[in-house]
Amino acid sequence: MSGAPIKPSASLEALLEENRRFPPPPGFQKHANQRDPGIHERASRDVEGFWAEQAESLDWIKKWDRLLEWNLPWAKWFLGGQLNVSSNCLDRHVKTWRRNKAAFYWEPEHGQSQVLTYSDLYREVNKFANALKDLGVRKGDRVTIYMGMIPELPISMLACSRIGAPHSVVFGGFSSESLAGRINDAESRVVVTADGAYRRGTIVPLKQNVDAALENCPGAEHVVVVDRVGEKSKAGLVEGRDHRWNDLMEKADSYCPPEPMDSEDILYILYTSGTTGRPKGIVHTTAGYLVGVSTTHKWVFDVKDEDVYWCTADIGWVTGHSYIVYGPLANGTTSVMYEGAPDWPDKDRFWSNCEKYGVNIFYTAPTAIRTFMRWGAEHVKKHDLSSLRLLGTVGEPINPEAWMWYHEVVGGERCPIVDTWWQTETGMIMITPLAGITTTKPGSATVPFPGVEAGVVDEDGQPVPPGRGGFLVLKKPWPAMLRGIWRDPERYVKTYWSRYGNLYFTGDGSKIDEDGYFWLLGRVDDIMLIAGHNISTMEVESALVDHPDVAEAAVIGRSDLITGQAITAFVTLKLGRATGSDKAEELKAHVSKKIGSLARPKEILFTADLPKTRSGKIMRRLLRDVAEGRALGDTTTLADPSVIATLKQKYEGQEA
Ligand code: ATP
Ligand code: MG
C-alpha cells in the first residue's frame, strides 16, 4: 500500500454536507421482498443462524453438518454440504411453471434479439457440459472463457459449474497478453471463445487474440469457437485444436447429470479490476457464494417473478458473475442481457432497451451515469421509462449530484436508488439500502446488509467517531467471501489481513455518520493529506460535480513543498460547456464554497476523458504518476491507453 496514510488523529475536516433524505415510497414498503425493519438487528444477534436460514432456500443434494469454520483468515461455510450451482439455477426451475419463463432477453448490438427461456438455457447448458466432458474436462479442471456478451457466455459458465470445472472468465476487451497471463495462471487446458464480438459497429478480433495468446500458453489444448461474426472474422481454425461450438453441440448428449459439489469446491476464479495495481485472481467457492448472491439479489433488488431486471455490467466482471448470472438465475429472474455499448447506434440505447423490454429494475455504474449526465437528459427523455421501479449503482462512490440526476431524470423521482458497495473479493453486495426499509441519502451506500458486520477504524484498528474518516473493514466472515487468491496464499494474507490481523482490510476509506450510514470516500491510497488534514478525493470530486457545468472529475494529491500535497483536479465538462482559466477559477471557488478553502484545488486541467479501467473505474494512481512526473505504473487494465498519453502530454505542456 502506497500513498498518504490516514493519520489516526487527523479528521476529515473538509466535509461535504448532504441533508437530503429519501424514505422508501409507501407503496414500495408494503410489497418489498424484505420489509422487516428489524431484520438487521435480528441478523446481527445471530449471524450464523441468519445465514443458515437463507441457505434453506437452495436445493441441497446433502445438507451441511457444520455452518462455519473460521480459521482466521480462512473461512469454510456449510461444511459437509453438497449441491450443484447449475441445478440450483436451472433444474429446479424447469421442474416448475418457470420452465417457459424467460431467463434472458438477449439484445444484440447487431442482429436479431433472442428470448432464452429457462428450458432453453437448461438444454444448452446440459449439452455444452457434455461437450466439455467430451474434450476431456473433468471436475476440478479450469476452463478459461473469453467472449463478448452473448448467450454462450452464461451457458459456458453454467456448463462448467454443472461438471465442477472452475471457470475463469476473462473480459473480452483484454489483450492477448493479458489473456495469456490469465490462461497460464489458471492452467486451463480448454479456452472457450467466439470468432469475434461486435462493438460499436466494429469487430473485436477475439479469436485472433486467442491465437496470439496460445503461442505462449503451452498447456492449452482445445479452443471452442462460437460463430458470432461469421464471414467477418479474419481468424481460421487450427486443425486438431479448434472446435466449432455448433459441431460440438450437435454431437453432445442432451442430458448431463449435475456433479455433486462440496460446499467448498471452487466455483470460479476471477481477476479484480486492477484499479490499484496488478489484478488479483480471486477464488470463490460453491455454497456460500450462491447463498450470498441469491439472498442479496432477492432483497436488494426486490426482484419479483413478474419483473424484468437489467444489470448493465459485463459478465467479465464480478457484477456480471453475481448479478447477471448466478444471483438472478438462482432466483428464477427474467433478465435483459445486452451485447453492446451505451452509445450504439445512438446515445439513447440504454433507454430504448429499457422501453423495449419494460425494464423494472435497472442496475448500472456511476461512471455510466456521469457519462449520461454529460450527454444530456434529452436522450433519456425520448423514452417511456415508466416501467422502472428500482435503480441501483455499483463500482465507485456515486457523487450526490449524479445520484440526484439518476433519481430525477431516469427514475422520475419515484424509484428508490440502491447504492451498493462491494468488491470482487466480497462476492456479494455488502453495504446497501434495502429499498423497502432504508431511508436513503444521496452519496451514501447506507448500512451493511443483514448478517454483514462492517466498521470504520483508524491505523490501530480502533473505531473512529461519527463523521471521521478511516479505513473500511469487515469484522466477521460472510458466506460469499473470497477463499483466497489463486495459487498465492501469501498475497491473500498480506493484502487483506496483514494490517489488522483480525479485520478484513477493504482498501477503501469511509466515514460513518450519526445515523450509522456509511459514506465511501475512495481508495485509501487516494486519500490526500493537505496541510495536515486528510481530505478525500471523493468529496472534492463531488463538490466539483455539484457545479452545473461539470460531468465528471478526478482529484489527486500531488507532492507540494509547502502543504505536503496539493490538489490537482482533472475535470470533464458537460458537452458544449466552455473551458478556460475563468472556468477553472470558478470551479476552484465553487469547491471552496462547498467544502472550505483547504479543499480548493491548486490546479485544474480540463479533459474530455479520464483514464479508466476496463470496468469503468477512474485510475487515480496514473493521474498521480502524471502529476508527479513519474513513469506510469501498471497500465494493462486501462480501457484506452491513449487517454492517459494525451493527458500526460497536455499536463506537461501546461507546466512548461
Ligand atoms: P483492484 O482490487 O485490482 O485494484 P478494484 O478494486 O477496482 O481493482 P473491483 O473488485 O472490481 O476491483 O472493485 C471493488 C472496488 O470498487 C471497491 O473496493 C470500491 O473501491 C469500489 N466500489 C464498488 N462499489 C462501490 C460503491 N457503491 N461505492 C463506493 N465504492 C465502490
Ligand atoms: Mg480492489
XYZ file of C-alpha atoms and ligand atoms in Angstrom:
688
model
C 0.000 0.000 0.000
C 1.416 3.322 -1.007
C 0.029 6.846 -0.838
C -0.651 9.136 2.073
C -1.630 7.264 5.197
C -4.778 8.250 7.015
C -3.451 9.684 10.232
C -5.258 8.425 13.285
C -5.526 11.883 14.766
C -6.454 13.818 11.669
C -10.143 14.093 10.986
C -11.593 14.589 7.574
C -12.396 18.143 8.426
C -13.373 19.117 4.971
C -16.798 17.620 4.819
C -19.345 17.960 2.149
C -22.762 18.368 3.723
C -25.677 16.349 2.483
C -29.061 16.847 4.060
C -31.428 15.380 1.513
C -33.381 12.312 2.646
C -35.449 9.828 0.648
C -37.647 7.479 2.670
C -38.954 4.328 0.962
C -42.061 5.129 -1.091
C -45.038 3.796 0.913
C -46.315 1.510 -1.869
C -42.875 0.023 -2.162
C -42.576 -0.641 1.518
C -45.763 -2.658 1.631
C -44.711 -5.178 -1.002
C -40.949 -5.335 -0.621
C -39.321 -8.771 -0.519
C -37.667 -7.698 2.706
C -39.779 -5.265 4.699
C -38.992 -6.187 8.297
C -37.394 -3.098 9.840
C -35.876 -5.368 12.496
C -34.047 -7.620 10.023
C -30.623 -6.024 10.505
C -30.795 -6.359 14.237
C -32.204 -9.850 14.127
C -29.388 -10.956 11.797
C -26.653 -9.388 13.885
C -27.892 -11.124 17.039
C -27.255 -14.477 15.368
C -25.218 -14.070 12.205
C -24.689 -17.783 11.661
C -28.332 -18.603 12.283
C -29.275 -15.897 9.827
C -27.166 -17.358 7.040
C -28.301 -20.896 7.836
C -31.880 -19.696 7.398
C -31.064 -18.168 3.988
C -29.271 -21.320 2.876
C -32.513 -23.275 3.327
C -33.856 -21.736 0.149
C -31.274 -23.524 -2.012
C -31.569 -27.074 -3.309
C -29.072 -29.255 -1.445
C -28.012 -32.723 -2.521
C -26.784 -33.181 1.025
C -27.368 -30.774 3.880
C -24.320 -29.289 5.644
C -23.128 -30.634 9.020
C -21.331 -27.531 10.202
C -22.202 -23.988 9.288
C -18.850 -22.224 9.617
C -15.253 -22.999 10.333
C -13.381 -19.749 10.897
C -9.700 -20.384 10.964
C -8.689 -16.776 10.605
C -8.196 -15.660 7.852
C -9.511 -18.822 6.192
C -13.249 -19.443 6.184
C -15.259 -22.512 5.266
C -19.049 -22.377 5.137
C -21.688 -25.106 5.061
C -19.146 -27.854 5.686
C -20.152 -31.320 4.635
C -22.892 -29.976 2.371
C -23.263 -30.898 -1.286
C -25.063 -29.089 -4.074
C -24.684 -28.079 -7.691
C -24.865 -24.472 -8.799
C -26.222 -25.097 -12.297
C -29.008 -27.276 -10.967
C -29.915 -24.531 -8.489
C -30.022 -22.066 -11.375
C -31.823 -24.319 -13.855
C -33.050 -27.796 -12.890
C -35.211 -26.637 -10.039
C -36.861 -24.002 -12.234
C -37.576 -26.278 -15.177
C -39.488 -28.538 -12.813
C -41.975 -25.708 -12.260
C -44.032 -23.239 -14.310
C -40.819 -21.264 -14.783
C -39.655 -23.679 -17.463
C -41.312 -21.398 -20.014
C -40.277 -18.186 -18.296
C -37.649 -16.033 -19.995
C -34.286 -16.311 -18.296
C -32.701 -13.820 -20.693
C -33.932 -11.342 -23.200
C -30.773 -11.110 -25.195
C -30.391 -7.810 -27.008
C -27.576 -7.900 -29.539
C -25.763 -4.831 -30.725
C -26.217 -6.212 -34.197
C -28.870 -8.608 -35.498
C -31.922 -10.339 -34.114
C -32.793 -10.320 -30.424
C -33.455 -13.656 -28.707
C -35.503 -14.958 -25.817
C -33.959 -17.780 -23.821
C -36.402 -19.498 -21.521
C -35.239 -21.488 -18.541
C -35.775 -24.690 -20.508
C -33.771 -23.328 -23.446
C -30.944 -22.486 -21.114
C -31.223 -25.865 -19.402
C -30.959 -27.681 -22.721
C -27.974 -25.678 -23.946
C -26.127 -25.952 -20.641
C -26.606 -29.704 -20.465
C -25.287 -30.117 -23.967
C -22.312 -27.877 -23.539
C -21.477 -29.579 -20.256
C -21.294 -32.836 -22.209
C -19.272 -31.146 -24.940
C -16.721 -30.059 -22.352
C -16.604 -33.572 -20.951
C -16.043 -34.900 -24.468
C -12.994 -32.644 -24.659
C -11.703 -34.299 -21.520
C -12.643 -31.643 -18.979
C -13.018 -33.224 -15.557
C -14.131 -31.984 -12.160
C -11.562 -29.510 -10.867
C -10.095 -28.642 -14.301
C -10.120 -24.916 -15.066
C -11.725 -23.540 -18.208
C -10.959 -20.042 -19.487
C -13.836 -18.200 -21.157
C -13.139 -15.162 -23.354
C -16.204 -13.800 -25.088
C -18.474 -10.881 -25.694
C -21.900 -10.571 -24.131
C -23.591 -13.392 -25.996
C -25.786 -16.184 -24.579
C -22.980 -18.714 -24.972
C -21.117 -16.893 -22.203
C -23.544 -17.682 -19.348
C -24.173 -21.068 -20.991
C -20.441 -21.869 -20.785
C -20.219 -20.724 -17.176
C -23.200 -22.795 -16.110
C -21.900 -25.806 -18.058
C -18.622 -25.528 -16.153
C -20.472 -25.348 -12.862
C -22.527 -28.376 -13.854
C -19.459 -30.596 -14.216
C -17.490 -28.959 -11.410
C -14.887 -27.278 -13.603
C -13.995 -23.847 -12.183
C -14.245 -21.157 -14.835
C -12.043 -18.158 -15.302
C -13.860 -15.563 -17.377
C -11.593 -13.004 -18.995
C -13.297 -9.801 -20.093
C -13.453 -9.680 -23.896
C -11.730 -6.292 -24.002
C -8.432 -7.659 -22.719
C -5.428 -8.019 -24.978
C -3.848 -11.311 -25.970
C -1.047 -10.794 -23.434
C -3.454 -10.292 -20.555
C -5.420 -13.289 -21.745
C -2.291 -15.439 -21.986
C -1.289 -14.466 -18.466
C -4.691 -15.497 -17.146
C -4.802 -18.780 -19.104
C -1.384 -19.706 -17.763
C -2.161 -18.592 -14.225
C -5.262 -20.802 -14.162
C -3.511 -23.585 -16.142
C -6.568 -24.018 -18.343
C -6.462 -26.751 -20.948
C -9.611 -25.508 -22.628
C -10.450 -21.999 -23.826
C -13.969 -21.067 -24.923
C -14.242 -18.053 -27.202
C -16.049 -16.604 -30.228
C -14.814 -15.790 -33.721
C -15.333 -12.134 -32.840
C -17.552 -9.706 -30.976
C -19.464 -6.683 -32.135
C -18.542 -3.418 -30.501
C -19.826 -0.082 -31.799
C -20.189 -1.478 -35.271
C -16.633 -2.809 -35.409
C -15.411 -6.288 -34.682
C -13.288 -7.242 -31.710
C -10.978 -9.992 -33.014
C -11.448 -12.370 -30.092
C -10.275 -15.457 -31.921
C -7.152 -13.776 -33.275
C -6.363 -12.678 -29.744
C -6.760 -16.256 -28.563
C -4.486 -17.479 -31.361
C -1.837 -14.960 -30.357
C -2.253 -15.772 -26.669
C -1.908 -19.514 -27.216
C 1.539 -19.058 -28.723
C 2.549 -18.504 -25.127
C 0.219 -20.995 -23.462
C 1.734 -24.441 -23.885
C -0.888 -26.021 -21.613
C -3.932 -25.015 -23.656
C -5.032 -27.965 -25.798
C -8.506 -27.097 -27.020
C -10.284 -23.988 -28.214
C -14.049 -23.898 -28.659
C -15.205 -21.178 -31.048
C -18.710 -19.740 -31.164
C -19.768 -18.495 -34.559
C -20.778 -14.905 -33.847
C -19.482 -12.713 -36.649
C -19.077 -15.442 -39.279
C -17.501 -14.301 -42.517
C -16.421 -11.038 -40.966
C -13.951 -12.884 -38.795
C -10.407 -12.971 -40.095
C -9.409 -15.941 -37.974
C -9.308 -19.520 -39.162
C -9.482 -22.761 -37.234
C -6.408 -24.684 -36.184
C -6.821 -28.328 -37.116
C -6.959 -30.644 -34.117
C -7.023 -27.817 -31.598
C -10.022 -25.698 -32.511
C -13.638 -26.860 -32.439
C -16.740 -25.126 -33.662
C -19.292 -24.685 -30.895
C -22.106 -25.874 -33.155
C -20.275 -29.047 -34.187
C -19.689 -29.998 -30.559
C -23.274 -29.218 -29.611
C -24.661 -31.348 -32.435
C -22.789 -34.362 -31.194
C -23.392 -33.792 -27.482
C -25.938 -35.744 -25.429
C -28.870 -33.742 -24.204
C -28.628 -34.572 -20.511
C -25.633 -34.210 -18.245
C -26.137 -35.215 -14.615
C -25.059 -32.371 -12.330
C -21.887 -33.171 -10.415
C -22.441 -33.217 -6.646
C -20.076 -30.494 -5.425
C -18.847 -29.970 -1.906
C -19.794 -26.612 -0.453
C -16.182 -25.510 -0.527
C -15.317 -26.732 -4.042
C -14.169 -23.883 -6.272
C -16.854 -22.354 -8.474
C -14.659 -19.838 -10.214
C -11.577 -17.679 -10.360
C -11.986 -14.035 -11.359
C -9.487 -11.213 -11.571
C -10.133 -7.844 -9.895
C -10.373 -4.683 -11.984
C -6.746 -3.665 -11.420
C -7.584 -0.139 -10.318
C -4.956 -0.036 -7.610
C -2.317 -2.299 -9.156
C -1.764 -5.771 -10.572
C -5.095 -7.681 -10.649
C -5.689 -10.396 -8.074
C -7.111 -13.817 -9.059
C -9.969 -14.109 -6.605
C -11.277 -17.556 -5.698
C -14.952 -18.183 -4.969
C -16.470 -21.444 -3.845
C -19.845 -23.082 -4.275
C -22.328 -22.939 -1.403
C -21.515 -19.755 0.495
C -21.233 -17.795 -2.718
C -24.607 -18.956 -4.005
C -26.287 -18.298 -0.655
C -24.782 -14.793 -0.589
C -25.620 -13.758 -4.137
C -29.121 -15.213 -4.189
C -30.118 -13.607 -0.874
C -28.699 -10.195 -1.740
C -30.179 -10.279 -5.224
C -33.641 -11.059 -3.848
C -33.631 -8.378 -1.175
C -31.520 -5.560 -2.585
C -33.209 -5.508 -5.983
C -36.582 -6.603 -4.652
C -36.994 -8.760 -7.750
C -40.398 -10.391 -8.206
C -41.301 -13.161 -10.620
C -43.059 -10.750 -12.951
C -40.176 -8.259 -13.093
C -37.739 -7.570 -15.888
C -34.330 -6.888 -14.426
C -31.326 -5.418 -16.198
C -27.808 -5.247 -14.882
C -25.699 -3.418 -17.476
C -22.331 -4.764 -16.341
C -20.200 -7.029 -18.478
C -20.170 -10.637 -17.309
C -16.376 -10.388 -17.389
C -16.576 -8.558 -14.033
C -17.833 -9.772 -10.702
C -21.001 -7.695 -11.024
C -21.910 -9.761 -14.060
C -20.993 -13.054 -12.370
C -23.054 -12.344 -9.267
C -25.890 -10.199 -10.598
C -26.367 -11.246 -14.229
C -25.626 -14.938 -13.922
C -25.710 -16.609 -10.518
C -27.956 -14.451 -8.301
C -30.707 -13.788 -10.860
C -30.761 -17.340 -12.224
C -30.812 -18.867 -8.744
C -33.878 -16.695 -8.112
C -35.567 -17.561 -11.406
C -35.405 -13.959 -12.617
C -36.005 -12.614 -16.119
C -33.011 -10.504 -17.141
C -32.073 -8.362 -20.076
C -28.605 -9.130 -21.361
C -27.203 -6.516 -23.729
C -24.277 -7.120 -26.037
C -23.240 -3.618 -26.952
C -22.251 -0.117 -25.935
C -24.485 2.569 -24.393
C -23.984 4.874 -27.367
C -24.583 2.460 -30.202
C -26.121 3.285 -32.587
C -27.047 6.336 -30.519
C -26.659 7.836 -27.068
C -30.109 6.649 -26.032
C -29.519 2.917 -26.461
C -29.866 2.042 -22.755
C -33.178 3.867 -22.583
C -34.515 2.380 -25.781
C -33.625 -1.049 -24.340
C -35.468 -0.178 -21.111
C -38.517 0.863 -23.052
C -38.399 -2.117 -25.401
C -38.345 -4.701 -22.606
C -40.304 -2.761 -19.994
C -37.382 -2.939 -17.569
C -38.486 -2.640 -13.928
C -35.144 -2.851 -12.167
C -32.029 -1.260 -13.568
C -28.500 -1.631 -12.172
C -25.560 0.323 -13.586
C -22.344 2.137 -12.606
C -21.665 5.743 -11.576
C -19.249 6.075 -14.484
C -22.172 5.392 -16.844
C -24.445 7.811 -15.011
C -21.848 10.584 -15.222
C -21.468 9.895 -18.927
C -25.223 10.186 -19.400
C -25.195 13.469 -17.470
C -22.517 14.700 -19.815
C -24.527 13.720 -22.885
C -27.649 15.428 -21.544
C -31.101 14.481 -20.265
C -32.730 14.732 -23.693
C -31.521 11.236 -24.626
C -33.290 9.772 -21.619
C -36.434 11.804 -22.043
C -37.034 10.463 -25.528
C -38.233 7.209 -23.985
C -41.043 5.962 -21.824
C -39.319 4.755 -18.666
C -42.457 4.447 -16.575
C -41.854 0.705 -16.056
C -38.782 1.408 -13.903
C -39.379 0.942 -10.181
C -35.921 0.486 -8.657
C -32.467 1.750 -9.641
C -29.084 0.552 -8.481
C -25.434 1.556 -8.761
C -22.107 -0.147 -8.147
C -18.424 0.246 -8.873
C -17.407 3.587 -7.459
C -18.731 6.077 -4.960
C -21.585 7.990 -6.561
C -21.384 11.773 -6.321
C -24.560 13.170 -4.722
C -25.331 15.252 -7.814
C -25.068 12.200 -10.045
C -27.362 10.385 -7.611
C -29.897 13.235 -7.868
C -29.695 13.241 -11.636
C -30.294 9.472 -11.700
C -33.210 9.901 -9.304
C -34.851 12.730 -11.223
C -34.063 12.107 -14.869
C -34.022 8.304 -15.011
C -36.146 7.378 -12.007
C -38.785 10.056 -12.487
C -38.408 10.848 -8.774
C -40.334 7.702 -7.929
C -37.727 4.925 -7.869
C -35.651 4.133 -4.802
C -31.908 4.000 -5.515
C -29.702 1.295 -4.054
C -26.034 2.337 -3.963
C -24.330 -0.995 -3.407
C -20.795 -1.239 -2.061
C -18.914 -4.472 -2.575
C -15.835 -5.962 -4.256
C -14.746 -8.901 -6.374
C -13.433 -10.268 -3.105
C -16.706 -9.976 -1.211
C -18.578 -11.804 -3.987
C -21.855 -10.249 -2.896
C -23.265 -6.832 -2.047
C -22.129 -5.820 1.447
C -23.312 -2.264 2.145
C -26.612 -1.207 0.650
C -30.043 0.168 1.315
C -32.953 -2.281 1.392
C -35.445 -0.362 -0.655
C -38.483 -1.220 1.466
C -36.826 -0.251 4.738
C -33.936 2.154 4.349
C -34.216 5.917 4.014
C -31.520 6.863 1.514
C -29.158 9.828 1.428
C -27.591 10.763 -1.934
C -23.967 9.618 -1.937
C -24.235 7.144 0.929
C -24.290 3.373 0.458
C -26.175 3.432 3.791
C -25.792 0.350 6.007
C -24.339 -3.171 5.947
C -26.580 -5.904 4.571
C -28.146 -8.061 7.307
C -25.564 -10.527 8.587
C -22.654 -8.327 7.475
C -20.531 -6.609 10.105
C -18.573 -3.607 8.820
C -16.793 -0.767 10.574
C -14.518 2.195 10.071
C -11.270 2.192 12.025
C -8.051 4.161 12.394
C -4.463 2.984 11.901
C -4.609 0.997 15.131
C -7.863 -0.706 14.327
C -9.841 1.452 16.753
C -13.326 2.573 15.648
C -13.379 6.246 14.649
C -16.102 8.558 15.959
C -19.030 9.532 13.711
C -18.095 11.846 10.866
C -14.393 10.973 10.955
C -12.739 9.287 8.019
C -10.929 5.984 8.368
C -10.461 2.551 6.876
C -13.451 0.456 5.944
C -13.099 -3.032 7.443
C -15.238 -6.150 7.643
C -15.376 -7.699 11.057
C -16.853 -11.138 10.545
C -16.633 -13.745 7.800
C -19.543 -13.800 5.360
C -20.610 -16.718 3.164
C -19.581 -15.303 -0.241
C -16.178 -14.080 0.902
C -13.181 -14.941 -1.222
C -11.403 -18.113 -0.226
C -8.054 -16.674 -1.236
C -6.043 -15.507 -4.214
C -5.481 -18.270 -6.759
C -2.185 -20.002 -6.031
C -0.976 -17.058 -3.938
C -1.935 -17.557 -0.276
C 0.735 -15.098 0.834
C -0.709 -12.263 -1.202
C -4.117 -13.043 0.300
C -2.827 -12.736 3.846
C -0.718 -9.702 3.041
C -3.357 -7.750 1.107
C -6.339 -8.223 3.383
C -5.154 -9.388 6.778
C -1.696 -8.017 7.500
C -2.813 -4.559 8.597
C -5.047 -5.581 11.499
C -4.801 -9.337 11.837
C -8.416 -9.877 12.799
C -10.188 -7.421 10.488
C -10.591 -7.718 6.721
C -8.977 -4.643 5.165
C -11.014 -3.465 2.169
C -8.565 -0.852 0.892
C -11.360 1.734 0.864
C -11.761 4.837 3.000
C -15.085 5.599 4.615
C -16.810 7.527 7.338
C -19.921 6.692 9.330
C -22.392 9.452 10.173
C -24.518 9.894 13.308
C -27.206 7.639 11.850
C -24.732 4.833 11.256
C -24.676 5.422 7.494
C -21.501 4.603 5.557
C -20.045 7.185 3.148
C -17.388 5.679 0.900
C -14.504 8.060 0.351
C -12.477 6.269 -2.315
C -9.327 4.159 -2.134
C -7.161 4.658 0.898
C -4.244 5.055 -1.481
C -6.011 8.076 -2.937
C -6.725 9.932 0.299
C -4.886 13.261 0.340
C -3.028 14.842 3.180
C -3.310 18.607 2.804
C -1.643 20.792 5.422
C -2.022 18.016 7.978
C -5.649 17.265 7.154
C -6.989 14.196 5.425
C -9.209 15.120 2.540
C -10.985 12.547 0.447
C -10.791 12.603 -3.319
C -14.460 11.681 -3.320
C -15.643 14.784 -1.516
C -13.665 17.203 -3.658
C -14.867 15.412 -6.779
C -18.447 15.577 -5.551
C -18.110 19.305 -4.905
C -16.884 19.732 -8.472
C -19.668 17.578 -9.927
C -22.075 19.759 -7.933
C -21.223 22.612 -10.319
C -23.811 22.679 -13.144
C -21.167 22.543 -15.897
C -19.230 19.561 -14.569
C -19.975 15.966 -15.561
C -17.032 14.161 -14.027
C -13.918 14.906 -12.010
C -10.885 13.019 -10.776
C -8.914 14.539 -7.956
C -5.450 13.634 -6.712
C -2.954 14.966 -4.216
C 0.456 15.756 -5.649
C 3.566 16.450 -3.632
C 3.887 20.096 -2.749
C 6.758 21.661 -0.857
C 4.537 23.889 1.249
C 1.378 21.959 2.009
C 2.763 18.435 1.679
C 0.219 17.677 -1.001
C -1.682 19.987 -3.288
C -4.916 19.164 -5.017
C -4.927 18.670 -8.756
C -8.303 18.180 -10.403
C -8.927 16.681 -13.817
C -12.349 17.824 -14.937
C -14.713 16.801 -17.719
C -17.409 19.336 -18.530
C -20.856 18.562 -19.905
C -20.975 18.678 -23.688
C -20.982 22.210 -25.082
C -19.712 23.999 -21.927
C -16.713 26.295 -22.298
C -13.373 25.540 -20.620
C -10.678 28.146 -19.898
C -8.948 29.820 -16.996
C -12.051 31.706 -15.912
C -13.920 28.452 -15.645
C -11.055 26.929 -13.674
C -11.180 29.822 -11.193
C -14.937 29.490 -10.948
C -14.648 25.788 -10.146
C -11.950 26.389 -7.542
C -14.202 28.939 -5.879
C -17.092 26.510 -6.022
C -15.099 23.875 -4.135
C -14.015 26.455 -1.525
C -17.630 27.402 -1.029
C -18.914 23.835 -0.786
C -16.205 22.388 1.433
C -13.742 25.041 2.555
C -10.603 26.694 1.272
C -8.492 23.767 2.444
C -10.035 21.656 -0.300
C -9.542 24.285 -3.024
C -7.758 22.677 -5.985
C -4.425 24.268 -6.778
C -4.689 23.353 -10.422
C -7.454 22.246 -12.732
C -6.942 20.534 -16.048
C -9.881 20.161 -18.419
C -10.071 16.914 -20.301
C -12.639 15.132 -22.447
C -11.742 11.742 -20.948
C -10.319 10.293 -17.772
C -8.147 7.189 -17.585
C -10.382 4.297 -16.569
C -10.105 0.590 -16.070
C -11.889 -1.647 -18.490
C -14.624 -1.935 -15.878
C -15.021 1.848 -15.916
C -13.262 2.979 -12.740
C -11.132 6.100 -12.621
C -7.447 5.201 -12.170
C -6.213 7.999 -9.956
C -2.849 6.360 -9.400
C -1.979 7.033 -13.056
C -3.063 10.651 -12.709
C -0.764 10.913 -9.693
C 2.049 9.451 -11.782
C 1.405 12.128 -14.414
C 1.202 14.985 -11.932
C 4.372 13.927 -10.174
C 6.286 13.309 -13.393
C 6.836 9.594 -12.773
C 6.749 6.732 -15.237
C 3.273 5.247 -15.381
C 2.574 2.192 -13.185
C 0.761 -0.973 -14.369
C -1.423 0.086 -17.303
C -2.571 -3.332 -18.522
C -6.092 -2.817 -17.182
C -6.615 0.564 -18.859
C -9.612 0.715 -21.170
C -7.998 3.214 -23.545
C -4.265 3.877 -23.174
C -4.436 6.933 -25.456
C -6.381 8.844 -22.795
C -3.544 8.880 -20.283
C -0.964 9.534 -23.014
C -2.885 12.610 -24.145
C -3.333 13.804 -20.587
C 0.353 13.389 -19.859
C 1.238 15.491 -22.874
C -1.302 18.119 -22.003
C -0.220 18.258 -18.371
C 3.454 18.515 -19.199
C 2.757 21.101 -21.904
C 0.832 23.216 -19.453
C 3.628 23.103 -16.918
C 6.341 24.111 -19.358
P -8.112 -3.813 -7.770
O -8.555 -4.500 -6.496
O -7.453 -4.743 -8.714
O -7.380 -2.553 -7.542
P -10.829 -2.886 -7.987
O -10.760 -2.731 -6.504
O -11.333 -1.726 -8.765
O -9.436 -3.355 -8.572
P -13.253 -4.439 -8.054
O -13.325 -5.601 -7.145
O -13.903 -4.538 -9.386
O -11.745 -4.145 -8.337
O -13.862 -3.150 -7.361
C -14.146 -3.056 -5.980
C -13.964 -1.643 -5.537
O -14.887 -0.783 -6.223
C -14.255 -1.382 -4.083
O -13.164 -1.718 -3.267
C -14.535 0.125 -4.091
O -13.347 0.872 -4.116
C -15.246 0.319 -5.398
N -16.710 0.313 -5.195
C -17.578 -0.628 -5.619
N -18.839 -0.281 -5.330
C -18.786 0.898 -4.693
C -19.771 1.787 -4.141
N -21.067 1.535 -4.197
N -19.327 2.915 -3.539
C -18.012 3.185 -3.476
N -17.057 2.412 -3.993
C -17.425 1.282 -4.600
Mg -9.897 -3.888 -5.089
